[in-house]
Short mmCIF file of C-alpha atoms and ligand atoms in Angstrom, two decimals:
data_model
loop_
_atom_site.label_atom_id
_atom_site.label_comp_id
_atom_site.label_asym_id
_atom_site.label_seq_id
_atom_site.Cartn_x
_atom_site.Cartn_y
_atom_site.Cartn_z
CA MET Z 1 -0.01 -10.97 -1.10
CA LEU Z 2 -1.21 -7.38 -1.17
CA SER Z 3 1.42 -5.11 -2.67
CA ILE Z 4 2.32 -1.58 -1.55
CA ALA Z 5 4.73 0.51 -3.63
CA LEU Z 6 6.81 3.46 -2.48
CA ALA Z 7 6.94 6.02 -5.26
CA GLY Z 8 7.94 9.65 -5.37
CA LYS Z 9 10.66 12.15 -6.02
CA PRO Z 10 14.30 11.15 -5.61
CA ASN Z 11 15.84 11.75 -2.19
CA ALA Z 12 12.47 11.91 -0.40
CA GLY Z 13 13.20 8.96 1.88
CA LYS Z 14 11.62 6.00 0.07
CA SER Z 15 14.50 3.64 0.74
CA THR Z 16 14.74 4.80 4.34
CA PHE Z 17 11.04 4.00 4.72
CA TYR Z 18 11.59 0.64 3.04
CA LYS Z 19 14.59 -0.15 5.20
CA ALA Z 20 12.70 0.70 8.37
CA ALA Z 21 9.62 -1.26 7.31
CA THR Z 22 11.47 -4.40 6.20
CA MET Z 23 14.76 -4.16 8.13
CA ALA Z 24 16.48 -5.11 4.86
CA ASP Z 25 19.87 -3.67 4.08
CA VAL Z 26 19.44 -1.18 1.23
CA ASP Z 27 21.26 1.97 0.16
CA VAL Z 28 20.18 5.35 1.45
CA GLY Z 29 21.90 8.58 0.43
CA ASN Z 30 21.42 12.32 0.42
CA TYR Z 31 21.45 12.66 -3.37
CA PRO Z 32 19.04 11.78 -6.19
CA PHE Z 33 18.88 8.28 -7.68
CA THR Z 34 20.50 6.35 -4.88
CA THR Z 35 18.14 3.54 -5.79
CA ILE Z 36 18.27 2.25 -9.35
CA ASP Z 37 16.98 -1.30 -9.21
CA ALA Z 38 13.77 -1.76 -7.26
CA ASN Z 39 13.86 -3.33 -3.80
CA ARG Z 40 11.14 -5.83 -2.98
CA GLY Z 41 10.51 -7.26 0.44
CA VAL Z 42 7.97 -8.21 3.04
CA SER Z 43 6.57 -5.76 5.54
CA HIS Z 44 3.40 -5.80 7.62
CA VAL Z 45 0.27 -3.90 8.40
CA ARG Z 46 -0.77 -3.77 12.01
CA THR Z 47 -4.15 -4.61 13.47
CA GLU Z 48 -5.63 -5.97 16.69
CA CYS Z 49 -5.29 -9.72 17.01
CA PRO Z 50 -8.51 -11.62 17.75
CA CYS Z 51 -6.61 -13.34 20.59
CA LEU Z 52 -7.23 -10.15 22.61
CA ASP Z 53 -10.78 -11.46 23.06
CA ARG Z 54 -9.50 -14.63 24.70
CA GLU Z 55 -7.79 -15.32 27.98
CA GLU Z 56 -4.40 -16.09 26.49
CA ARG Z 57 -2.42 -14.40 23.76
CA CYS Z 58 -2.03 -16.60 20.65
CA GLY Z 59 1.76 -16.63 20.66
CA ASP Z 60 1.94 -16.48 16.86
CA ASP Z 61 5.23 -15.10 15.49
CA ASP Z 62 3.33 -12.20 13.93
CA CYS Z 63 1.52 -11.32 17.15
CA ARG Z 64 3.16 -9.22 19.84
CA ASP Z 65 0.91 -9.23 22.85
CA GLY Z 66 -2.19 -8.73 20.74
CA LYS Z 67 -0.61 -6.42 18.16
CA ARG Z 68 -1.01 -8.44 15.00
CA TYR Z 69 1.29 -7.90 12.02
CA VAL Z 70 -0.11 -9.11 8.70
CA PRO Z 71 2.37 -9.60 5.81
CA VAL Z 72 2.24 -7.38 2.74
CA GLU Z 73 4.71 -6.87 -0.09
CA LEU Z 74 6.60 -3.58 -0.09
CA ILE Z 75 8.31 -2.25 -3.22
CA ASP Z 76 10.83 0.60 -3.28
CA VAL Z 77 11.46 2.02 -6.74
CA ALA Z 78 13.78 4.58 -8.28
CA GLY Z 79 12.89 8.25 -7.83
CA LEU Z 80 10.42 9.84 -10.18
CA VAL Z 81 11.04 13.23 -11.80
CA PRO Z 82 8.69 15.35 -13.93
CA GLY Z 83 8.69 13.90 -17.43
CA ALA Z 84 9.58 10.39 -16.25
CA HIS Z 85 6.84 8.85 -18.37
CA GLU Z 86 8.73 10.17 -21.41
CA GLY Z 87 11.99 8.77 -20.17
CA ARG Z 88 13.38 11.66 -18.11
CA GLY Z 89 15.52 10.83 -15.09
CA LEU Z 90 15.92 7.10 -14.95
CA GLY Z 91 13.38 6.71 -17.71
CA ASN Z 92 10.03 5.08 -17.60
CA GLN Z 93 10.84 1.42 -17.40
CA PHE Z 94 10.94 1.53 -13.63
CA LEU Z 95 7.39 2.86 -13.63
CA ASP Z 96 6.56 -0.63 -14.86
CA GLU Z 97 7.69 -1.85 -11.42
CA LEU Z 98 4.45 -0.32 -10.18
CA THR Z 99 2.35 -2.56 -12.41
CA ASN Z 100 1.54 -5.07 -9.69
CA ALA Z 101 1.11 -2.58 -6.88
CA ASP Z 102 -2.32 -2.39 -5.26
CA VAL Z 103 -1.69 0.94 -3.62
CA ILE Z 104 0.98 3.66 -3.78
CA LEU Z 105 2.69 5.54 -0.98
CA ASN Z 106 3.88 8.82 -2.48
CA VAL Z 107 6.79 9.72 -0.23
CA VAL Z 108 7.14 13.48 -0.20
CA ASP Z 109 9.95 15.47 1.43
CA ALA Z 110 7.73 17.65 3.59
CA SER Z 111 10.70 19.71 4.74
CA GLY Z 112 11.04 21.29 1.32
CA GLY Z 113 14.77 20.60 1.57
CA THR Z 114 15.05 18.96 -1.87
CA ASN Z 115 14.02 20.42 -5.23
CA GLU Z 116 11.81 18.72 -7.81
CA GLU Z 117 14.79 16.74 -9.10
CA GLY Z 118 15.63 15.60 -5.56
CA GLU Z 119 18.74 17.76 -5.19
CA PRO Z 120 19.38 19.15 -1.70
CA VAL Z 121 18.34 22.81 -1.19
CA GLU Z 122 17.68 24.89 1.93
CA VAL Z 123 14.89 23.52 4.11
CA GLY Z 124 11.67 25.27 3.12
CA GLU Z 125 12.94 26.33 -0.29
CA HIS Z 126 10.91 23.85 -2.34
CA ASP Z 127 7.14 23.59 -2.05
CA PRO Z 128 6.31 19.91 -1.34
CA VAL Z 129 2.70 20.41 -2.44
CA GLU Z 130 4.00 20.37 -6.02
CA ASP Z 131 5.34 16.87 -5.45
CA VAL Z 132 1.86 15.58 -4.68
CA ASP Z 133 0.50 16.56 -8.07
CA PHE Z 134 3.36 15.67 -10.34
CA VAL Z 135 3.64 12.10 -9.08
CA GLU Z 136 -0.05 11.57 -9.78
CA THR Z 137 0.32 13.13 -13.21
CA GLU Z 138 3.36 11.02 -14.10
CA MET Z 139 1.53 7.87 -13.10
CA ASP Z 140 -1.53 8.86 -15.13
CA LEU Z 141 0.59 9.58 -18.20
CA TRP Z 142 2.53 6.37 -17.75
CA LEU Z 143 -0.72 4.42 -17.81
CA ALA Z 144 -1.88 6.47 -20.79
CA SER Z 145 1.27 5.45 -22.65
CA ILE Z 146 0.49 1.78 -21.98
CA VAL Z 147 -3.01 2.34 -23.37
CA ASP Z 148 -1.59 4.16 -26.42
CA ARG Z 149 0.88 1.41 -27.13
CA ASN Z 150 -1.87 -1.18 -27.18
CA TRP Z 151 -4.61 0.79 -28.87
CA GLU Z 152 -3.88 -0.59 -32.32
CA SER Z 153 -4.80 -4.00 -31.06
CA VAL Z 154 -8.12 -2.66 -29.73
CA GLU Z 155 -8.76 -1.07 -33.13
CA ARG Z 156 -7.99 -4.35 -34.85
CA GLN Z 157 -10.32 -6.28 -32.59
CA SER Z 158 -13.08 -3.73 -33.21
CA ARG Z 159 -13.38 -4.93 -36.80
CA SER Z 160 -14.71 -8.24 -35.62
CA PRO Z 161 -18.53 -8.48 -35.46
CA ASP Z 162 -18.58 -9.74 -31.85
CA PHE Z 163 -16.31 -6.95 -30.60
CA ASP Z 164 -16.92 -5.89 -27.02
CA LEU Z 165 -15.16 -2.75 -25.78
CA ASP Z 166 -15.36 -3.79 -22.11
CA GLU Z 167 -13.67 -7.09 -22.90
CA ALA Z 168 -10.96 -5.53 -25.04
CA LEU Z 169 -10.15 -2.96 -22.36
CA LEU Z 170 -10.13 -5.57 -19.64
CA ASP Z 171 -7.62 -7.52 -21.75
CA LEU Z 172 -5.48 -4.43 -22.04
CA LEU Z 173 -5.75 -3.30 -18.42
CA ALA Z 174 -5.94 -6.49 -16.37
CA GLY Z 175 -2.15 -6.43 -16.24
CA VAL Z 176 -2.16 -3.20 -14.22
CA GLY Z 177 -4.71 -4.61 -11.81
CA ALA Z 178 -8.00 -3.48 -13.38
CA SER Z 179 -11.01 -5.70 -12.76
CA GLU Z 180 -14.11 -6.13 -14.90
CA LEU Z 181 -15.88 -3.81 -12.47
CA ASP Z 182 -13.15 -1.14 -12.75
CA VAL Z 183 -13.50 -1.12 -16.54
CA ALA Z 184 -17.31 -1.09 -16.45
CA ARG Z 185 -17.42 1.74 -13.92
CA THR Z 186 -14.81 3.76 -15.78
CA LEU Z 187 -16.65 3.48 -19.10
CA ARG Z 188 -19.85 4.58 -17.37
CA GLU Z 189 -18.09 7.76 -16.20
CA LEU Z 190 -16.52 8.63 -19.55
CA ASP Z 191 -17.84 10.20 -22.72
CA TYR Z 192 -16.32 8.38 -25.66
CA PRO Z 193 -16.99 7.39 -29.27
CA GLU Z 194 -18.35 3.88 -29.88
CA ASP Z 195 -15.71 3.20 -32.49
CA PRO Z 196 -12.20 2.82 -30.99
CA ILE Z 197 -10.71 4.21 -34.21
CA ALA Z 198 -12.38 7.55 -33.39
CA TRP Z 199 -10.80 7.80 -29.93
CA THR Z 200 -8.39 10.72 -29.47
CA ASP Z 201 -5.39 11.00 -27.14
CA ASP Z 202 -7.67 12.89 -24.74
CA HIS Z 203 -10.08 9.97 -24.56
CA ARG Z 204 -7.26 7.57 -23.82
CA GLU Z 205 -5.78 9.89 -21.22
CA ALA Z 206 -9.12 10.24 -19.45
CA LEU Z 207 -9.47 6.46 -19.46
CA ALA Z 208 -5.96 6.05 -18.07
CA ARG Z 209 -6.53 8.61 -15.33
CA GLN Z 210 -9.71 6.88 -14.14
CA ILE Z 211 -8.13 3.44 -14.23
CA ARG Z 212 -5.07 4.73 -12.36
CA GLN Z 213 -7.29 6.20 -9.64
CA ARG Z 214 -9.14 2.91 -9.27
CA THR Z 215 -6.17 0.55 -9.46
CA LYS Z 216 -3.37 2.60 -7.87
CA PRO Z 217 -4.84 4.87 -5.21
CA ILE Z 218 -2.29 7.06 -3.44
CA VAL Z 219 -1.49 7.82 0.18
CA VAL Z 220 0.81 10.81 0.64
CA VAL Z 221 3.56 10.27 3.20
CA ALA Z 222 4.71 13.67 4.46
CA ASN Z 223 8.22 12.47 5.31
CA LYS Z 224 11.01 14.28 7.14
CA ALA Z 225 8.33 15.66 9.46
CA ASP Z 226 11.11 15.92 12.05
CA VAL Z 227 12.63 18.85 10.15
CA ALA Z 228 9.58 20.09 8.24
CA PRO Z 229 8.09 23.52 8.83
CA GLU Z 230 4.69 22.85 10.46
CA ASP Z 231 2.95 24.90 7.83
CA ASN Z 232 4.19 22.50 5.12
CA VAL Z 233 2.57 19.52 6.80
CA GLU Z 234 -0.69 21.43 7.16
CA ARG Z 235 -0.70 22.48 3.51
CA LEU Z 236 0.08 18.94 2.41
CA ARG Z 237 -2.86 17.75 4.49
CA GLU Z 238 -5.08 20.16 2.55
CA ALA Z 239 -3.61 19.16 -0.81
CA ALA Z 240 -4.41 15.45 -0.74
CA GLU Z 241 -7.13 13.21 0.58
CA LEU Z 242 -5.01 10.94 2.75
CA VAL Z 243 -1.79 12.36 4.19
CA VAL Z 244 0.32 10.72 6.90
CA PRO Z 245 3.14 12.79 8.44
CA ALA Z 246 6.19 10.61 9.02
CA THR Z 247 9.78 10.33 9.99
CA ALA Z 248 11.17 7.31 8.18
CA ASP Z 249 14.56 8.07 9.63
CA GLY Z 250 13.10 8.08 13.14
CA GLU Z 251 11.36 4.76 12.57
CA LEU Z 252 14.60 3.24 11.31
CA ALA Z 253 16.47 4.46 14.38
CA LEU Z 254 13.78 3.07 16.68
CA ARG Z 255 13.69 -0.33 15.01
CA LYS Z 256 17.45 -0.59 15.27
CA ALA Z 257 17.37 0.50 18.89
CA ALA Z 258 14.63 -2.03 19.61
CA GLU Z 259 16.63 -4.77 17.91
CA ALA Z 260 19.62 -3.86 20.05
CA GLY Z 261 17.47 -4.02 23.19
CA ALA Z 262 17.84 -0.32 23.95
CA VAL Z 263 14.16 0.59 23.59
CA ASP Z 264 10.84 -1.10 24.02
CA TYR Z 265 9.00 -0.28 20.82
CA ASP Z 266 6.72 -2.17 18.47
CA PRO Z 267 6.14 -0.72 14.99
CA GLY Z 268 3.10 1.53 15.06
CA ASP Z 269 3.29 2.30 18.78
CA PRO Z 270 2.63 5.95 19.57
CA ASP Z 271 5.61 6.08 21.95
CA PHE Z 272 8.52 3.99 23.28
CA ASP Z 273 10.48 3.36 26.47
CA ILE Z 274 14.22 3.46 26.84
CA VAL Z 275 15.11 0.22 28.63
CA ALA Z 276 18.92 0.15 28.59
CA ASP Z 277 21.82 2.47 29.24
CA VAL Z 278 22.25 4.86 26.34
CA SER Z 279 24.70 7.69 25.80
CA ASP Z 280 23.58 11.31 26.20
CA GLN Z 281 23.80 11.74 22.47
CA GLN Z 282 21.60 8.71 21.84
CA ARG Z 283 19.11 9.93 24.40
CA GLN Z 284 18.92 13.32 22.70
CA GLY Z 285 18.34 11.65 19.35
CA LEU Z 286 15.60 9.47 20.82
CA ASP Z 287 13.98 12.45 22.52
CA ARG Z 288 13.78 14.27 19.21
CA ILE Z 289 11.98 11.27 17.69
CA ARG Z 290 9.67 11.17 20.70
CA ASP Z 291 8.70 14.81 20.10
CA VAL Z 292 7.70 14.07 16.50
CA MET Z 293 5.77 10.99 17.60
CA ALA Z 294 3.92 13.00 20.24
CA GLU Z 295 2.88 15.51 17.64
CA TYR Z 296 1.71 13.02 15.01
CA GLY Z 297 0.78 9.92 17.00
CA GLY Z 298 3.79 7.84 15.99
CA THR Z 299 6.57 7.83 13.42
CA GLY Z 300 4.02 7.48 10.61
CA VAL Z 301 5.70 4.54 8.85
CA GLN Z 302 3.38 1.84 10.18
CA GLN Z 303 0.47 4.29 10.15
CA ALA Z 304 0.98 5.02 6.43
CA MET Z 305 0.88 1.35 5.47
CA ASP Z 306 -2.14 0.75 7.71
CA ALA Z 307 -3.95 3.73 6.20
CA ALA Z 308 -3.20 2.42 2.70
CA VAL Z 309 -4.57 -1.05 3.36
CA TYR Z 310 -7.33 -0.53 5.91
CA ASP Z 311 -8.56 2.96 5.00
CA LEU Z 312 -7.86 3.54 1.34
CA LEU Z 313 -8.19 -0.05 0.07
CA ASP Z 314 -10.79 -0.77 2.76
CA HIS Z 315 -9.57 -4.28 3.54
CA VAL Z 316 -10.37 -6.46 6.54
CA THR Z 317 -8.31 -9.15 8.22
CA ALA Z 318 -9.82 -12.63 8.44
CA TYR Z 319 -8.39 -15.64 10.26
CA PRO Z 320 -9.18 -19.14 8.99
CA VAL Z 321 -9.02 -21.90 11.63
CA GLN Z 322 -9.75 -25.62 11.64
CA ASN Z 323 -10.90 -25.89 15.23
CA ASP Z 324 -13.61 -23.36 15.96
CA THR Z 325 -13.38 -23.72 19.73
CA LYS Z 326 -9.64 -23.52 20.14
CA TRP Z 327 -9.06 -21.33 17.06
CA THR Z 328 -6.26 -23.61 15.93
CA ASP Z 329 -5.05 -25.29 12.76
CA GLY Z 330 -4.45 -29.04 12.47
CA GLN Z 331 -1.17 -28.74 14.37
CA GLY Z 332 -2.61 -26.88 17.32
CA ASN Z 333 -1.23 -23.45 16.36
CA VAL Z 334 -3.57 -20.70 17.53
CA LEU Z 335 -4.66 -18.21 14.85
CA PRO Z 336 -1.81 -19.22 12.54
CA ASP Z 337 -2.95 -17.33 9.43
CA ALA Z 338 -4.27 -13.89 8.65
CA HIS Z 339 -5.65 -12.89 5.25
CA LEU Z 340 -6.36 -9.40 3.94
CA LEU Z 341 -9.56 -9.25 1.91
CA PRO Z 342 -11.57 -6.39 0.44
CA ARG Z 343 -14.49 -5.39 2.67
CA GLY Z 344 -17.57 -7.22 1.47
CA SER Z 345 -15.70 -10.50 1.04
CA THR Z 346 -17.59 -13.66 2.02
CA PRO Z 347 -16.50 -16.91 3.69
CA LYS Z 348 -16.09 -18.44 0.24
CA ASP Z 349 -13.74 -15.62 -0.77
CA LEU Z 350 -11.70 -16.44 2.31
CA ALA Z 351 -11.71 -20.11 1.30
CA TYR Z 352 -10.26 -19.13 -2.08
CA ALA Z 353 -7.67 -16.93 -0.40
CA VAL Z 354 -6.53 -19.94 1.63
CA HIS Z 355 -6.28 -22.19 -1.44
CA SER Z 356 -8.14 -22.52 -4.71
CA ASP Z 357 -8.90 -26.20 -3.91
CA ILE Z 358 -10.45 -25.20 -0.58
CA GLY Z 359 -12.50 -22.60 -2.44
CA ASP Z 360 -13.63 -25.10 -5.08
CA GLY Z 361 -14.71 -27.58 -2.39
CA TYR Z 362 -16.33 -24.98 -0.11
CA THR Z 363 -19.58 -26.17 1.46
CA HIS Z 364 -20.17 -23.80 4.38
CA ALA Z 365 -18.50 -21.83 7.16
CA VAL Z 366 -18.69 -21.42 10.92
CA ASP Z 367 -18.13 -18.18 12.80
CA ALA Z 368 -15.64 -19.30 15.44
CA ARG Z 369 -16.43 -16.37 17.72
CA GLU Z 370 -20.11 -17.35 17.93
CA ASN Z 371 -19.66 -21.05 17.17
CA ARG Z 372 -22.47 -21.02 14.68
CA ARG Z 373 -22.85 -21.60 10.99
CA ILE Z 374 -22.96 -18.43 8.92
CA SER Z 375 -24.63 -17.82 5.60
CA ASP Z 376 -22.61 -17.78 2.39
CA GLU Z 377 -23.51 -14.11 1.95
CA THR Z 378 -22.06 -13.02 5.28
CA GLU Z 379 -19.67 -10.10 4.81
CA LEU Z 380 -16.59 -10.80 6.86
CA GLU Z 381 -15.76 -8.14 9.43
CA GLU Z 382 -12.34 -7.05 10.63
CA GLY Z 383 -11.01 -9.76 12.92
CA ALA Z 384 -13.36 -12.50 11.70
CA VAL Z 385 -12.32 -15.99 12.87
CA VAL Z 386 -13.80 -18.54 10.51
CA LYS Z 387 -13.82 -22.29 10.19
CA ILE Z 388 -14.24 -23.29 6.57
CA ILE Z 389 -15.77 -26.63 5.72
CA SER Z 390 -14.60 -27.83 2.34
CA GLU Z 391 -14.86 -31.12 0.48
CA ASN Z 392 -11.21 -30.79 -0.50
N1 GTP O 1 15.51 14.47 8.49
C1 GTP O 1 15.13 13.36 7.87
N2 GTP O 1 15.85 12.84 6.87
C2 GTP O 1 15.42 11.70 6.28
C3 GTP O 1 14.22 11.05 6.69
N3 GTP O 1 14.05 9.96 5.93
C4 GTP O 1 15.08 9.93 5.07
N4 GTP O 1 15.94 10.96 5.27
C5 GTP O 1 17.19 11.26 4.55
O1 GTP O 1 16.87 11.62 3.20
C6 GTP O 1 17.92 11.20 2.32
C7 GTP O 1 17.35 10.37 1.20
O2 GTP O 1 16.89 9.13 1.70
P1 GTP O 1 16.63 7.86 0.75
O3 GTP O 1 15.86 6.91 1.58
O4 GTP O 1 17.87 7.40 0.12
O5 GTP O 1 15.68 8.56 -0.35
P2 GTP O 1 15.03 7.87 -1.67
O6 GTP O 1 13.69 8.50 -1.80
O7 GTP O 1 15.09 6.41 -1.60
O8 GTP O 1 16.00 8.44 -2.79
P3 GTP O 1 16.31 7.82 -4.27
O9 GTP O 1 16.64 6.38 -4.14
O10 GTP O 1 17.46 8.64 -4.72
O11 GTP O 1 15.07 8.07 -5.07
C8 GTP O 1 18.91 10.44 3.20
O12 GTP O 1 19.95 11.33 3.54
C9 GTP O 1 18.10 10.07 4.42
O13 GTP O 1 18.88 9.89 5.57
C10 GTP O 1 13.48 11.63 7.79
O14 GTP O 1 12.44 11.14 8.22
N5 GTP O 1 13.98 12.77 8.32
MG1 MG O 2 16.02 5.03 -2.78
#
C-alpha cells in the first residue's frame, strides 16, 4: 500500500489531520509533543469511480455514489524541531518512522500561533514560512546521517575489483525507498570523486538531499487556515511548490457530524448540507467551517492526500476485473479492487500489483471499457478497467 507520512513541527495539527483522515482515536493537544509513538492507520485518496460511466453505481464499500476512495497508509509521527537529526526534541529515532513513506505531508501551522518549538504564541507571531524550510533540511540531514553511518561499508566494498558505485548506493538506499533509477539519476546530477574514500561530508550531503527529494517529496499543508492571516497562506503558497490550505480541525468536526447523521458530507466535498436539528452553537461552528471551505475549495485534508498521490507522485488508479463486460470479480462484485500505480505502468505492472503469481503468469490484457485486447506496452490511464489473463 502507498504510504503517506505526516511530518512537521509539534502542535501543528498532524494528529488532528490523522484523526480526521482515519477516524482513529488518537491524542490531540495544544502543546508540543502530544504524540510520542507514531500512529499508523488506513486512510484513502479520492477519485472518480469508473462506475460513473455505467448505468448503475458499483455499490462497492469504498464507493459513495461514484466518489471512489482508494486505501493508502497514513503515518502520524512525533513533532520535528530544528536539530532533530542530531537528537534534539524527541531525538532522531522517530525520523526513522519516515523510512517507508512514499510522500510527506509537512503540516505547518499557517496561523503563526506556535513558535518553532511548537509552543503556543500569539496568532501571527511566528512566520510559518520558516517551518517549510527547516522540515526539509532536517529530513535531508537525517538521510545524510544514514549515508554517513554506512559509508565505511561502501569504502570497504570499493576495494574489491568488481566494485560498482551504483550497486553499493542502491544497497545503502533501497531501504529508504530509492530505486535503481533514483540512484542512477542522482549520480548523473552530482559531481563526485570516483573513489568513495575521497568523498567529503558535502558530497554525502548532496547525495542525501537529491535522494530525499526523489524518494520523499513534500506537500505543504497550510493548516489552521480557519484562523490564519490570509497573507500567511499566500506567502506559504509562494514558498513551496505544492501547498494545500487546510483546516484539519474542521474536517474532524465534519466527519464526526456526518457520522452522527447531522450533516451530509463526504470527505473531499467542497461543501456540506446540514440534515438534522443542530443547536445554534453547532450551526455557528459549522458555518465557520463552511466559510473556510468556500475560500479554499474544501477543508483541505482530502485534497492534500489527493495532491500528494495524484499530483506529486503522479499515480493513476487501475481496476482489475475478471469479467470484462460486467466489470466484476469471480463472485460478481463490481469493481471490487482499485490499485494505485505510477503513471506509465503497464497491464503487467497491474498484474504484479494484484499478485506476484498473476504477474508471473501474465499472458495479455483486455481493456474492459473498449472490450479489446491491449498491447503489453499500453500505459494505463486514470480509471483504467482491465481484465488480466494469466496462466496462474
Ligand atoms: N484552529 C485550528 N486549530 C487546530 C487545527 N488543527 C489542529 N488544531 C489544534 O492544534 C493543536 C495541536 O493539534 P495536534 O493534532 O495535537 O498537533 P500535532 O502536530 O499532532 O502535535 P504533536 O503531536 O505535539 O507534534 C490542538 O489544540 C488542535 O485542536 C485547525 O485546523 N484549526
Ligand atoms: Mg501529534
